XYZ file of C-alpha atoms in Angstrom:
737
model
C 28.962 171.043 19.657
C 31.738 169.916 17.544
C 29.002 167.838 16.328
C 26.504 170.974 15.764
C 29.275 173.054 14.007
C 29.900 169.823 11.667
C 25.711 169.731 10.730
C 26.110 173.711 9.687
C 29.652 173.161 8.239
C 28.333 170.396 6.486
C 25.393 172.013 5.363
C 27.146 175.436 4.203
C 29.208 173.626 1.969
C 26.567 171.233 0.351
C 24.641 174.511 -0.274
C 27.921 175.853 -1.910
C 28.303 172.876 -4.340
C 25.296 173.055 -5.432
C 25.263 177.140 -6.532
C 28.783 176.686 -8.115
C 29.306 177.714 -11.452
C 29.320 174.396 -13.458
C 31.942 176.585 -15.812
C 34.752 175.792 -13.061
C 37.095 173.187 -13.452
C 37.356 170.835 -11.160
C 40.979 172.237 -9.379
C 39.007 175.828 -9.060
C 35.479 174.166 -7.768
C 38.260 172.413 -5.062
C 39.711 175.137 -4.086
C 36.587 177.594 -3.565
C 35.070 174.007 -1.378
C 38.587 174.081 0.673
C 38.413 177.882 1.394
C 34.422 177.249 2.011
C 35.119 174.669 4.872
C 38.612 173.668 6.089
C 36.917 171.464 9.246
C 39.205 168.552 10.017
C 36.192 165.879 11.365
C 35.994 162.191 13.293
C 36.679 159.433 10.671
C 33.440 158.176 12.612
C 31.486 160.384 10.633
C 32.654 158.545 7.287
C 32.002 154.949 8.665
C 28.381 155.432 7.302
C 28.863 156.662 4.098
C 31.785 154.071 3.689
C 30.029 150.776 4.226
C 26.426 152.565 2.395
C 29.486 152.539 -0.712
C 29.999 148.671 0.220
C 26.493 147.764 0.255
C 25.600 149.759 -2.994
C 28.494 147.605 -4.843
C 27.869 143.818 -2.848
C 24.019 144.761 -4.467
C 25.400 145.839 -7.858
C 27.493 143.314 -8.674
C 24.405 141.214 -7.214
C 22.077 142.697 -9.648
C 24.601 141.996 -12.822
C 25.587 138.333 -11.814
C 20.819 138.113 -12.330
C 20.748 140.540 -15.000
C 18.335 139.547 -18.118
C 19.121 142.618 -19.794
C 21.354 145.182 -20.782
C 24.457 143.440 -19.046
C 27.059 145.142 -20.677
C 25.404 148.941 -19.864
C 25.613 147.497 -15.765
C 29.035 145.944 -16.172
C 30.365 149.429 -17.175
C 28.240 151.055 -14.162
C 29.910 148.092 -11.634
C 33.034 149.265 -13.222
C 32.588 152.689 -12.290
C 31.302 151.721 -8.877
C 34.368 150.098 -7.992
C 36.446 152.150 -9.000
C 34.424 154.528 -6.230
C 35.318 152.052 -3.656
C 38.468 151.535 -4.346
C 38.454 155.481 -3.882
C 36.809 155.383 -0.441
C 39.126 152.227 0.743
C 41.917 154.594 0.433
C 40.465 157.489 2.257
C 39.798 155.109 5.198
C 43.686 154.689 5.192
C 44.739 158.078 5.102
C 43.787 160.020 8.448
C 44.875 163.795 6.714
C 42.083 162.872 4.773
C 39.152 163.658 7.342
C 38.124 167.405 6.499
C 34.520 168.515 6.296
C 35.599 168.672 1.993
C 35.733 165.159 1.211
C 32.908 164.361 4.261
C 30.820 166.485 2.124
C 32.388 164.814 -1.422
C 31.640 161.473 -0.239
C 28.453 162.638 0.661
C 27.775 163.748 -2.751
C 29.011 160.452 -4.372
C 26.667 158.650 -2.267
C 24.086 160.025 -3.809
C 24.938 159.478 -7.619
C 25.769 155.562 -6.299
C 21.995 155.373 -5.097
C 21.455 156.301 -8.278
C 23.871 154.091 -10.200
C 21.575 151.136 -8.022
C 18.008 152.101 -8.689
C 18.790 152.564 -12.536
C 20.852 149.275 -12.620
C 17.759 147.955 -11.017
C 15.318 149.824 -13.454
C 17.476 148.133 -16.670
C 18.214 144.734 -15.683
C 14.735 142.908 -15.254
C 11.830 142.930 -17.932
C 9.534 144.126 -15.682
C 11.061 146.786 -14.941
C 13.041 148.057 -18.384
C 9.461 148.703 -19.649
C 9.163 151.853 -17.677
C 12.229 152.897 -20.131
C 11.183 151.723 -23.588
C 9.608 154.028 -25.820
C 10.551 156.915 -24.215
C 13.689 155.756 -24.592
C 15.029 157.192 -21.536
C 18.063 154.050 -20.795
C 21.000 155.926 -22.563
C 19.507 159.134 -21.526
C 20.010 158.324 -18.226
C 23.141 156.528 -18.318
C 24.385 159.842 -19.580
C 23.333 161.794 -16.855
C 24.861 159.505 -14.336
C 28.103 159.216 -15.585
C 28.238 162.793 -15.774
C 27.067 163.298 -12.283
C 29.746 160.494 -11.140
C 32.495 162.488 -13.000
C 31.441 165.111 -11.788
C 31.331 164.585 -7.766
C 34.586 161.159 -8.301
C 36.594 164.007 -9.497
C 36.391 165.934 -5.805
C 37.577 162.738 -4.225
C 40.206 161.531 -7.709
C 42.088 164.484 -7.503
C 43.181 163.786 -3.530
C 43.614 160.395 -3.817
C 44.691 159.933 -6.799
C 43.279 157.751 -8.438
C 43.826 156.509 -12.127
C 40.164 155.950 -14.028
C 40.421 156.336 -17.023
C 37.415 155.927 -19.398
C 36.482 155.272 -23.421
C 33.631 157.279 -24.021
C 33.291 155.752 -27.483
C 33.613 152.355 -26.512
C 31.013 153.155 -23.449
C 28.884 154.653 -26.934
C 28.805 151.589 -28.417
C 28.224 149.236 -25.217
C 25.275 151.746 -24.453
C 23.954 151.579 -28.725
C 24.575 147.402 -28.245
C 22.288 146.646 -25.703
C 19.887 149.068 -26.121
C 19.335 147.315 -29.737
C 19.649 143.906 -27.938
C 16.826 144.972 -25.758
C 14.292 146.478 -28.846
C 14.980 142.267 -31.016
C 14.527 141.255 -27.459
C 10.921 142.779 -27.479
C 10.100 141.966 -30.669
C 10.957 138.185 -30.438
C 8.960 138.224 -27.324
C 5.954 139.980 -28.891
C 5.887 137.626 -31.807
C 5.483 134.656 -29.020
C 1.460 135.971 -28.281
C 1.218 136.558 -31.898
C -0.091 140.038 -32.164
C 2.305 141.418 -34.517
C 2.138 141.964 -38.354
C 5.333 141.032 -39.996
C 4.946 143.026 -42.607
C 4.920 146.347 -40.391
C 8.100 147.969 -40.920
C 9.257 150.475 -38.112
C 10.105 147.919 -34.843
C 8.388 150.386 -32.126
C 4.884 149.627 -34.014
C 5.659 146.651 -34.376
C 6.155 145.810 -30.974
C 4.118 148.472 -28.641
C 0.841 146.169 -29.195
C 2.133 143.324 -27.890
C 4.477 144.211 -25.485
C 1.663 146.316 -23.957
C -0.035 142.913 -23.429
C 2.839 141.548 -22.395
C 2.897 143.934 -19.701
C -0.325 143.759 -18.573
C 0.467 139.276 -17.654
C 3.267 140.601 -16.399
C 2.212 142.690 -14.090
C -1.131 140.577 -13.160
C 1.028 137.671 -12.124
C 4.356 139.440 -10.293
C 1.116 141.022 -8.176
C -0.482 136.759 -7.896
C 2.337 135.143 -7.315
C 3.273 137.289 -4.482
C -0.390 137.476 -2.446
C -0.280 133.496 -2.663
C 3.841 133.424 -1.567
C 2.674 135.611 1.373
C -0.447 133.394 2.381
C 1.715 130.563 1.728
C 4.460 131.519 4.083
C 1.890 132.994 6.836
C 2.518 131.345 10.226
C -1.098 129.596 10.172
C -1.572 125.934 9.523
C -0.996 124.923 6.078
C -5.002 124.054 5.860
C -5.929 127.803 6.558
C -3.198 129.497 4.224
C -5.412 127.339 1.311
C -8.283 127.885 2.192
C -7.238 131.855 2.445
C -6.148 131.612 -1.093
C -8.802 129.444 -2.541
C -11.227 132.314 -1.144
C -9.179 134.736 -2.961
C -8.257 133.531 -6.083
C -11.685 131.450 -6.439
C -10.792 128.893 -9.166
C -14.157 126.542 -9.701
C -14.102 123.744 -11.335
C -14.614 123.253 -14.979
C -18.199 120.521 -15.656
C -16.867 117.407 -16.536
C -19.580 116.795 -18.219
C -18.782 119.012 -20.808
C -16.505 116.622 -22.247
C -15.414 113.449 -23.552
C -13.243 111.082 -23.714
C -11.718 110.680 -27.465
C -12.175 106.886 -29.196
C -8.504 106.299 -29.193
C -5.871 105.081 -26.334
C -4.323 107.464 -23.795
C -1.012 108.240 -24.564
C 0.063 107.827 -20.802
C -0.978 106.258 -17.942
C -1.755 109.800 -16.679
C -2.662 111.532 -19.751
C -5.675 110.945 -22.269
C -7.594 113.242 -24.923
C -11.057 114.413 -23.905
C -12.850 116.164 -26.992
C -15.892 119.060 -25.708
C -19.007 118.556 -26.825
C -20.523 121.489 -27.889
C -16.713 122.828 -29.554
C -15.589 119.338 -30.416
C -12.295 121.405 -29.596
C -9.378 118.288 -28.661
C -7.984 118.744 -24.761
C -5.438 117.106 -22.605
C -6.912 115.620 -19.311
C -4.144 114.882 -16.977
C -4.669 113.097 -13.953
C -3.504 114.832 -10.832
C -2.996 113.158 -7.609
C -5.181 114.033 -4.658
C -2.568 114.501 -2.099
C -0.905 117.143 -4.482
C -4.379 118.645 -5.597
C -3.816 122.093 -3.286
C 0.351 122.220 -5.128
C -1.334 122.368 -8.419
C -4.429 124.003 -8.016
C -2.173 126.538 -7.173
C 0.317 126.391 -10.126
C -2.793 126.293 -12.417
C -4.328 129.418 -10.958
C -1.575 131.626 -12.026
C -0.587 129.742 -15.004
C -3.861 130.469 -16.665
C -2.555 133.744 -16.766
C -0.130 132.765 -19.329
C -2.519 131.722 -22.137
C -1.141 134.864 -24.223
C 2.027 133.026 -24.829
C 1.631 130.873 -27.730
C 4.372 128.805 -26.600
C 3.560 127.522 -23.457
C 0.875 125.012 -23.031
C -2.610 126.533 -22.352
C -4.053 126.055 -19.057
C -7.684 125.620 -18.892
C -8.355 124.997 -15.171
C -9.111 121.453 -13.447
C -12.303 119.599 -13.331
C -13.480 116.470 -11.486
C -14.745 113.168 -12.729
C -17.317 111.159 -11.810
C -14.870 108.339 -9.671
C -13.678 111.587 -8.192
C -10.105 112.083 -9.827
C -8.769 115.125 -10.518
C -7.628 116.407 -13.445
C -5.614 119.204 -14.804
C -6.809 120.402 -18.573
C -4.966 121.919 -21.391
C -4.615 122.310 -24.828
C -3.517 118.856 -26.439
C -1.014 118.595 -28.507
C -1.371 116.624 -30.898
C 2.249 115.747 -32.391
C 3.261 114.764 -28.793
C 6.227 115.079 -27.082
C 9.785 116.262 -28.208
C 11.174 114.037 -27.685
C 8.945 111.482 -29.395
C 8.780 113.427 -32.269
C 12.486 113.118 -32.518
C 12.249 109.316 -32.836
C 9.431 108.962 -34.710
C 11.305 111.486 -38.093
C 14.976 111.866 -37.023
C 17.415 112.988 -39.281
C 14.995 113.229 -42.176
C 13.650 116.431 -39.762
C 14.651 119.685 -42.165
C 17.675 121.776 -40.033
C 14.682 125.163 -40.413
C 12.020 123.067 -38.612
C 14.514 122.287 -35.945
C 15.959 126.049 -35.715
C 11.964 126.917 -35.482
C 11.328 124.611 -32.938
C 15.180 125.895 -30.164
C 13.464 129.409 -31.587
C 9.732 128.578 -30.244
C 11.192 127.066 -27.333
C 13.018 130.110 -26.232
C 10.491 132.701 -26.467
C 8.591 130.028 -23.786
C 11.504 130.339 -21.305
C 12.103 133.879 -21.638
C 8.190 134.655 -21.362
C 8.194 132.013 -18.112
C 11.403 134.355 -17.242
C 10.061 137.891 -17.593
C 7.360 136.188 -15.097
C 9.907 135.279 -12.495
C 9.314 131.303 -13.259
C 11.781 129.118 -13.575
C 10.283 126.175 -14.888
C 13.454 123.581 -13.733
C 12.927 120.473 -15.311
C 13.880 121.323 -18.918
C 14.028 118.905 -21.270
C 12.645 117.211 -24.718
C 9.651 115.276 -22.932
C 8.720 118.021 -21.478
C 8.299 119.994 -24.521
C 5.144 119.325 -26.724
C 4.658 119.748 -30.450
C 1.251 121.052 -31.759
C -0.762 119.521 -35.466
C 0.914 122.408 -36.801
C 4.669 122.053 -35.475
C 5.273 124.984 -33.176
C 7.266 123.545 -30.148
C 5.634 124.582 -26.115
C 6.373 124.131 -22.872
C 4.530 122.118 -20.342
C 5.094 119.697 -17.484
C 5.852 122.482 -14.424
C 5.990 120.460 -11.973
C 9.187 121.777 -10.753
C 8.488 125.113 -11.406
C 9.181 128.091 -8.775
C 9.113 131.764 -8.736
C 12.843 133.039 -8.548
C 13.119 133.544 -4.923
C 11.568 130.329 -3.661
C 12.700 127.961 -1.817
C 14.248 124.727 -3.893
C 13.944 121.176 -3.378
C 16.690 118.891 -4.875
C 15.522 117.382 -8.584
C 15.630 113.739 -8.715
C 18.271 111.996 -9.877
C 18.033 109.574 -13.088
C 19.458 109.565 -15.988
C 16.508 111.399 -17.978
C 17.352 114.672 -15.500
C 20.993 114.080 -15.339
C 21.585 114.111 -18.740
C 20.048 117.813 -18.862
C 21.455 118.461 -15.465
C 24.200 121.864 -14.862
C 27.379 120.418 -13.469
C 26.999 122.703 -10.631
C 24.157 121.040 -9.464
C 25.592 117.394 -10.338
C 28.398 118.326 -8.086
C 26.243 119.325 -5.006
C 24.391 116.229 -5.597
C 27.863 114.050 -5.258
C 28.685 115.819 -2.055
C 25.795 115.228 -0.331
C 25.709 111.490 -1.465
C 29.563 111.268 -0.051
C 28.272 112.693 3.552
C 27.660 110.551 6.083
C 24.386 110.542 8.097
C 25.911 113.157 10.979
C 26.412 114.997 8.193
C 23.737 114.336 6.246
C 21.141 117.494 7.569
C 24.464 120.051 6.512
C 24.726 118.202 3.428
C 21.213 118.731 2.370
C 21.350 122.730 3.246
C 23.841 122.704 0.442
C 22.032 120.695 -1.959
C 19.343 123.134 -1.772
C 21.187 126.238 -2.799
C 19.007 127.482 -5.101
C 18.393 126.178 -8.388
C 18.823 129.272 -10.663
C 18.212 130.570 -14.584
C 22.205 129.942 -15.469
C 21.222 125.673 -14.680
C 17.969 126.631 -16.551
C 20.022 128.045 -19.373
C 22.481 125.122 -19.774
C 19.553 123.024 -19.492
C 18.027 124.238 -22.988
C 21.846 124.188 -24.326
C 21.795 120.787 -24.176
C 18.352 120.667 -25.483
C 19.392 122.793 -28.511
C 22.217 120.098 -29.489
C 19.281 117.386 -28.991
C 17.435 119.069 -31.206
C 19.920 119.836 -34.002
C 21.383 116.820 -33.609
C 18.165 114.707 -33.114
C 19.616 112.614 -30.972
C 19.255 111.162 -27.354
C 22.111 113.331 -24.822
C 24.594 110.588 -23.751
C 22.428 107.979 -25.133
C 25.807 105.476 -25.316
C 26.009 105.589 -21.464
C 23.511 103.657 -19.607
C 25.150 104.387 -16.321
C 24.054 108.206 -15.130
C 26.874 108.028 -12.357
C 29.081 108.091 -15.640
C 27.951 110.288 -16.951
C 27.934 113.075 -13.716
C 31.727 112.169 -13.712
C 31.508 113.577 -16.814
C 29.798 116.275 -17.151
C 31.377 117.396 -13.595
C 34.957 116.638 -15.537
C 33.480 119.252 -18.272
C 32.622 116.746 -21.123
C 29.973 117.347 -23.238
C 28.611 115.852 -26.662
C 30.455 116.993 -29.177
C 28.334 118.003 -32.732
C 28.693 115.504 -35.552
C 30.787 117.166 -38.381
C 29.343 117.365 -41.792
C 25.651 117.862 -40.364
C 24.395 121.676 -41.955
C 23.942 123.249 -38.205
C 24.872 127.033 -38.571
C 27.959 128.131 -36.929
C 26.467 130.302 -34.488
C 23.856 128.064 -34.026
C 27.004 125.769 -32.210
C 28.103 128.488 -30.814
C 25.423 129.320 -28.943
C 25.285 125.469 -27.117
C 29.076 126.022 -26.233
C 28.298 128.903 -24.592
C 25.228 127.654 -22.230
C 26.917 124.669 -21.569
C 29.937 126.597 -20.555
C 31.336 124.599 -17.234
C 31.238 127.751 -15.672
C 27.917 129.267 -15.147
C 28.918 133.407 -15.131
C 29.924 132.467 -19.136
C 26.688 131.547 -19.940
C 24.672 133.741 -21.980
C 21.666 135.086 -20.361
C 18.555 133.495 -21.894
C 17.447 136.832 -23.179
C 20.625 137.127 -25.322
C 19.774 133.498 -26.582
C 16.293 134.449 -27.910
C 17.988 136.915 -30.161
C 20.628 134.800 -31.634
C 18.019 131.938 -31.957
C 15.980 134.971 -33.827
C 18.899 135.672 -36.016
C 19.430 132.670 -36.538
C 16.749 130.928 -37.748
C 15.917 134.487 -40.004
C 19.095 133.990 -41.851
C 18.979 130.094 -42.523
C 19.124 129.475 -45.743
C 18.537 125.460 -46.652
C 21.398 124.308 -48.652
C 20.756 122.893 -52.231
C 19.831 119.621 -53.135
C 19.405 119.292 -56.710
C 16.744 117.840 -58.368
C 13.653 116.910 -57.197
C 14.934 113.344 -56.987
C 18.026 114.280 -55.854
C 19.684 112.156 -59.390
C 19.246 108.292 -57.154
C 15.255 107.883 -57.663
C 14.221 109.112 -53.956
C 13.263 112.394 -52.987
C 15.130 114.341 -50.150
C 13.136 113.465 -46.939
C 11.426 116.840 -45.508
C 9.478 116.676 -41.865
C 6.515 118.191 -42.726
C 6.159 122.275 -41.734
C 2.109 122.499 -41.423
C -0.005 119.756 -40.386
C -3.770 118.716 -41.574
C -6.868 117.189 -39.173
C -9.226 115.022 -39.628
C -11.876 117.603 -40.168
C -9.504 120.237 -42.622
C -8.623 116.357 -44.679
C -12.173 116.021 -45.342
C -12.738 119.718 -46.558
C -9.663 119.193 -48.635
C -10.075 115.982 -50.592
C -14.147 117.438 -51.756
C -13.172 121.169 -52.066
C -9.444 121.192 -51.375
C -10.581 124.233 -48.850
C -8.653 123.855 -45.648
C -8.209 125.837 -41.974
C -4.995 127.917 -41.914
C -2.986 128.408 -38.930
C -3.339 132.116 -38.243
C -1.883 134.064 -34.589
C -1.723 137.215 -35.654
C -4.775 139.209 -35.625
C -7.335 138.022 -33.932
C -10.710 139.401 -35.783
C -9.254 137.444 -39.163
C -9.174 134.651 -37.073
C -13.070 135.606 -36.180
C -13.730 135.741 -39.798
C -12.363 132.260 -40.210
C -14.162 130.694 -37.260
C -17.521 132.275 -38.733
C -17.103 130.893 -41.920
C -16.861 127.229 -40.934
C -19.591 127.244 -38.803
C -21.396 129.235 -41.914
C -23.439 131.392 -39.350
C -22.514 134.920 -41.353
C -23.419 136.410 -44.652
C -20.324 135.850 -47.352
C -20.187 139.000 -48.724
C -19.666 140.726 -44.847
C -16.955 137.971 -44.421
C -15.645 138.245 -47.868
C -14.608 142.625 -46.996
C -13.214 141.834 -43.424
C -10.547 138.914 -46.008
C -9.758 141.579 -48.483
C -9.269 145.115 -45.997
C -6.903 142.143 -44.241
C -5.156 141.456 -46.985
C -4.992 144.864 -48.425
C -2.142 145.123 -45.583
C -0.669 142.121 -46.681
C -1.612 139.678 -44.953
C -0.553 136.087 -46.738
C -3.459 133.916 -44.866
C -5.865 136.724 -45.452
C -5.180 137.170 -49.497
C -5.605 133.165 -49.562
C -9.599 133.860 -48.057
C -9.697 136.915 -50.241
C -8.949 134.425 -53.452
C -11.140 131.626 -52.433
C -14.269 134.107 -52.094
C -13.458 135.285 -55.194
C -13.765 131.689 -56.876
C -16.825 131.374 -55.106
C -17.817 133.671 -56.213
C -18.765 135.390 -52.531
C -17.258 139.071 -53.640
C -18.397 142.181 -54.792
C -15.845 142.322 -57.899
C -17.900 143.329 -61.016
C -15.648 141.636 -64.005
C -15.497 138.401 -65.909
C -14.622 134.938 -64.604
C -11.658 134.904 -66.237
C -10.675 137.934 -65.222
C -11.940 136.611 -61.090
C -9.553 133.746 -61.712
C -6.130 135.548 -62.280
C -6.675 137.997 -59.008
C -7.406 134.686 -57.671
C -4.444 132.986 -58.786
C -2.282 135.934 -58.324
C -3.421 135.813 -54.397
C -2.557 132.337 -53.907
C 0.864 132.727 -55.663
C 1.497 135.915 -52.879
C 0.193 133.300 -49.936
C 2.339 130.094 -51.479
C 5.158 132.209 -51.823
C 5.098 133.150 -48.138
C 6.666 130.445 -46.793
C 5.526 127.424 -45.460
C 2.703 128.044 -43.512
C -0.200 127.704 -46.357
C -0.124 124.435 -48.493
C -3.619 124.969 -49.224
C -2.546 127.899 -51.149
C 0.091 126.168 -52.940
C -2.623 123.373 -53.485
C -4.852 125.977 -55.033
C -2.169 127.746 -57.094
C -0.923 124.646 -58.517
C -4.328 122.989 -59.665
C -5.018 126.826 -61.259
C -1.210 126.558 -63.004
C -1.751 123.085 -63.964
C -5.597 123.946 -65.484
C -4.585 126.962 -67.027
C -6.807 128.999 -65.571
C -5.702 133.304 -64.495
C -2.206 131.851 -65.314
C -0.835 130.562 -68.456
C -0.927 126.473 -68.407
C 2.970 125.133 -67.163
C 3.262 121.446 -65.562
C 6.213 121.870 -64.139
C 5.152 125.429 -62.682
C 2.640 123.596 -61.005
C 4.763 120.147 -60.371
C 7.052 122.055 -58.338
C 4.261 123.788 -55.828
C 1.970 120.485 -55.833
C 5.298 119.195 -54.048
C 5.989 122.188 -51.812
C 2.059 121.408 -50.255
C 3.053 118.123 -50.271
C 6.316 118.334 -48.049
C 4.278 120.580 -46.107
C 1.384 117.384 -45.188
C -1.072 118.325 -47.584
C -2.794 114.978 -48.630
C -4.983 116.244 -51.939
C -1.045 117.106 -52.801
C 1.102 114.094 -52.182
C -1.478 112.128 -54.094
C -1.739 113.838 -57.173
C 2.158 114.466 -57.497
C 1.544 110.902 -56.723
C -0.528 110.375 -59.819
C 1.897 112.818 -61.127
C 4.981 110.739 -60.875
C 3.147 107.356 -62.160
C 2.602 109.025 -64.899
C 6.032 109.492 -65.906
C 7.020 106.199 -64.677
C 8.738 107.307 -61.818
C 7.133 104.439 -59.952
C 9.630 105.114 -57.004
C 8.587 108.466 -55.739
C 4.579 107.661 -57.310
C 4.249 105.051 -54.485
C 6.207 107.596 -51.733
C 3.574 109.711 -51.951
C 0.793 107.685 -52.339
C 1.645 105.526 -48.919
C 2.114 108.904 -47.262
C -1.214 110.356 -48.359
C -2.277 106.820 -47.616
C -0.711 106.866 -44.176
C -2.661 110.047 -43.401
C -5.795 108.148 -44.027
C -6.870 109.844 -47.302
C -8.911 107.483 -48.688
C -8.762 107.526 -52.393
C -4.973 106.751 -51.929
C -5.981 104.198 -49.638
C -8.460 102.344 -52.548
C -5.401 102.882 -55.128
C -2.743 101.511 -52.187
C -5.017 98.389 -52.064
C -5.806 98.317 -55.687
C -1.971 97.398 -56.196
C -1.111 95.773 -52.926
C 0.861 98.379 -51.698
C 1.573 98.289 -48.182
C 1.086 101.186 -46.459
């Protein structure tokens, strides 16, 4: 009977609240509600709602801890939910408050808190935040939720005297900053799939196409991960589960006969270079142990879907050789891994290139994070450098889904230096347990490896990149390193090195002893984007720096053997372009000599008109080869070509061919006034970017000026790159290279 009256009273009160004029002030509203329903009800009726508030609070706190986006907006809402929880706790202690009015108000509050929880779930992860972009719903829904919250909490706070002050200006600022940060993140992540024209000015236009592609990849990978994990966790036998996985995903082996081993030594015991018989492309073949075959096959099935990300090594599949050995097939990284790169070049690596490596890796890690994969072994040996100096993440042996079970990492110096202190502490605690407690200790040690641990590893790697030194290299005992890290010690930055302060600050935050104070991956990405974009190279003085030694610089773009031959004959090489696929196709057709040159010229001309520097290079080349439809004199063509080459040459260090060709025209006075100093300047730029023809030209210039040391330096560099004229010169003049 009481329950029936209660339900009727509640229904009437809820109906009244929904129909009440919102213009009424809070006191009037409470008065109306009190008059409409003053029924006293037992506390047991409040219990489900009180528990629900507690559950919501716990859930949103977890969401805040794991948030990858909009963390500050989430914090604001969490603070509101905490205040609501405090009000509810106060309600529990006051029997005089067990009224229908408060019950109804609590119902309304719980509904709002549920909406807030759902909103937080949506804005904190990449694969769910997408629905808020474009329509710009983040700000709109935030303000609507806050308005609903303020209205519902008021009904309780009048009775419970909860002091909850809101700074609307501060909240608006937080909202604006988080949304701007998210858009910056979108633009940075879009860069990693190589479909963004940097000349587009509007952020929404700049990221829309690439974002759609990222979203499709994320959706597909997420679906595959869920399906595969459900099959793996099936109570059936492991063999039965694997058969079901193979049936669903059906990944056939790549034909081994399509490849032949390259005529060069293996890079490691397991890793060899193979060349595709028809396309002549280079591939990396890594032998897979038969006992690990199914695990690797399942990983490759998913990792193949990440091929659009330019900062994750491209997986093509698996193959089996004539000895029945399995191999994973990936793209070939000409410059080996980052550790080898640092050992080879050391301090001569330009700081801008170091920062770009860091930015490249951040894009790859954020892409992995977006598809909810943690790598779990981020270190310099698992980052490879391609022939054009792009850093890519490789070696996914220990990678897992965010929610997958975790096993211990191996304890050796190479992994220890990158391992977060909280994990090291668990490892040492396990070691100290006796055999009777081993199982409990192992369970403790297998606690989830999360993104905060990955952020720490990345922070150590950022230090290594900036310093071009191995972390804790002076300490041979990894147990001593473990104790140092657990105690809070970190490798300091070397004074005097030109490392941006913002970069140092980011590293220090990433390796903070407290995991909760480490930045999220999205923030690290946008910070590195800013650092890279705003980095200004320090002035180094004259060409020879006043000491007879040219300031050492690591190349920003590499050349392959095929492009060296072309450059020697005609100064023509291919350039690395990922911005527009159709432009890549045009270049490919040019190299195959399979299309009408006039048709290709129209393609290059169209892309040059919208500002693509690579297209400008090819347009200029085609003009001087008389492949264009221009109806003008030869001198006018030289003038147009020179202007195009210069624009491509000044774009950055990405087009050394344009730098070489423009320098040649300036030296010859074709299309521009002859200027030896300017020509030498552009030859030097191309030489520093690893162009062997430019190295040879610069060398002969310095020899002609009596600068033997610089002449020998560039001649030796060209000879070491297998440039035949330089090799002959070195042999004739007894120069060791």
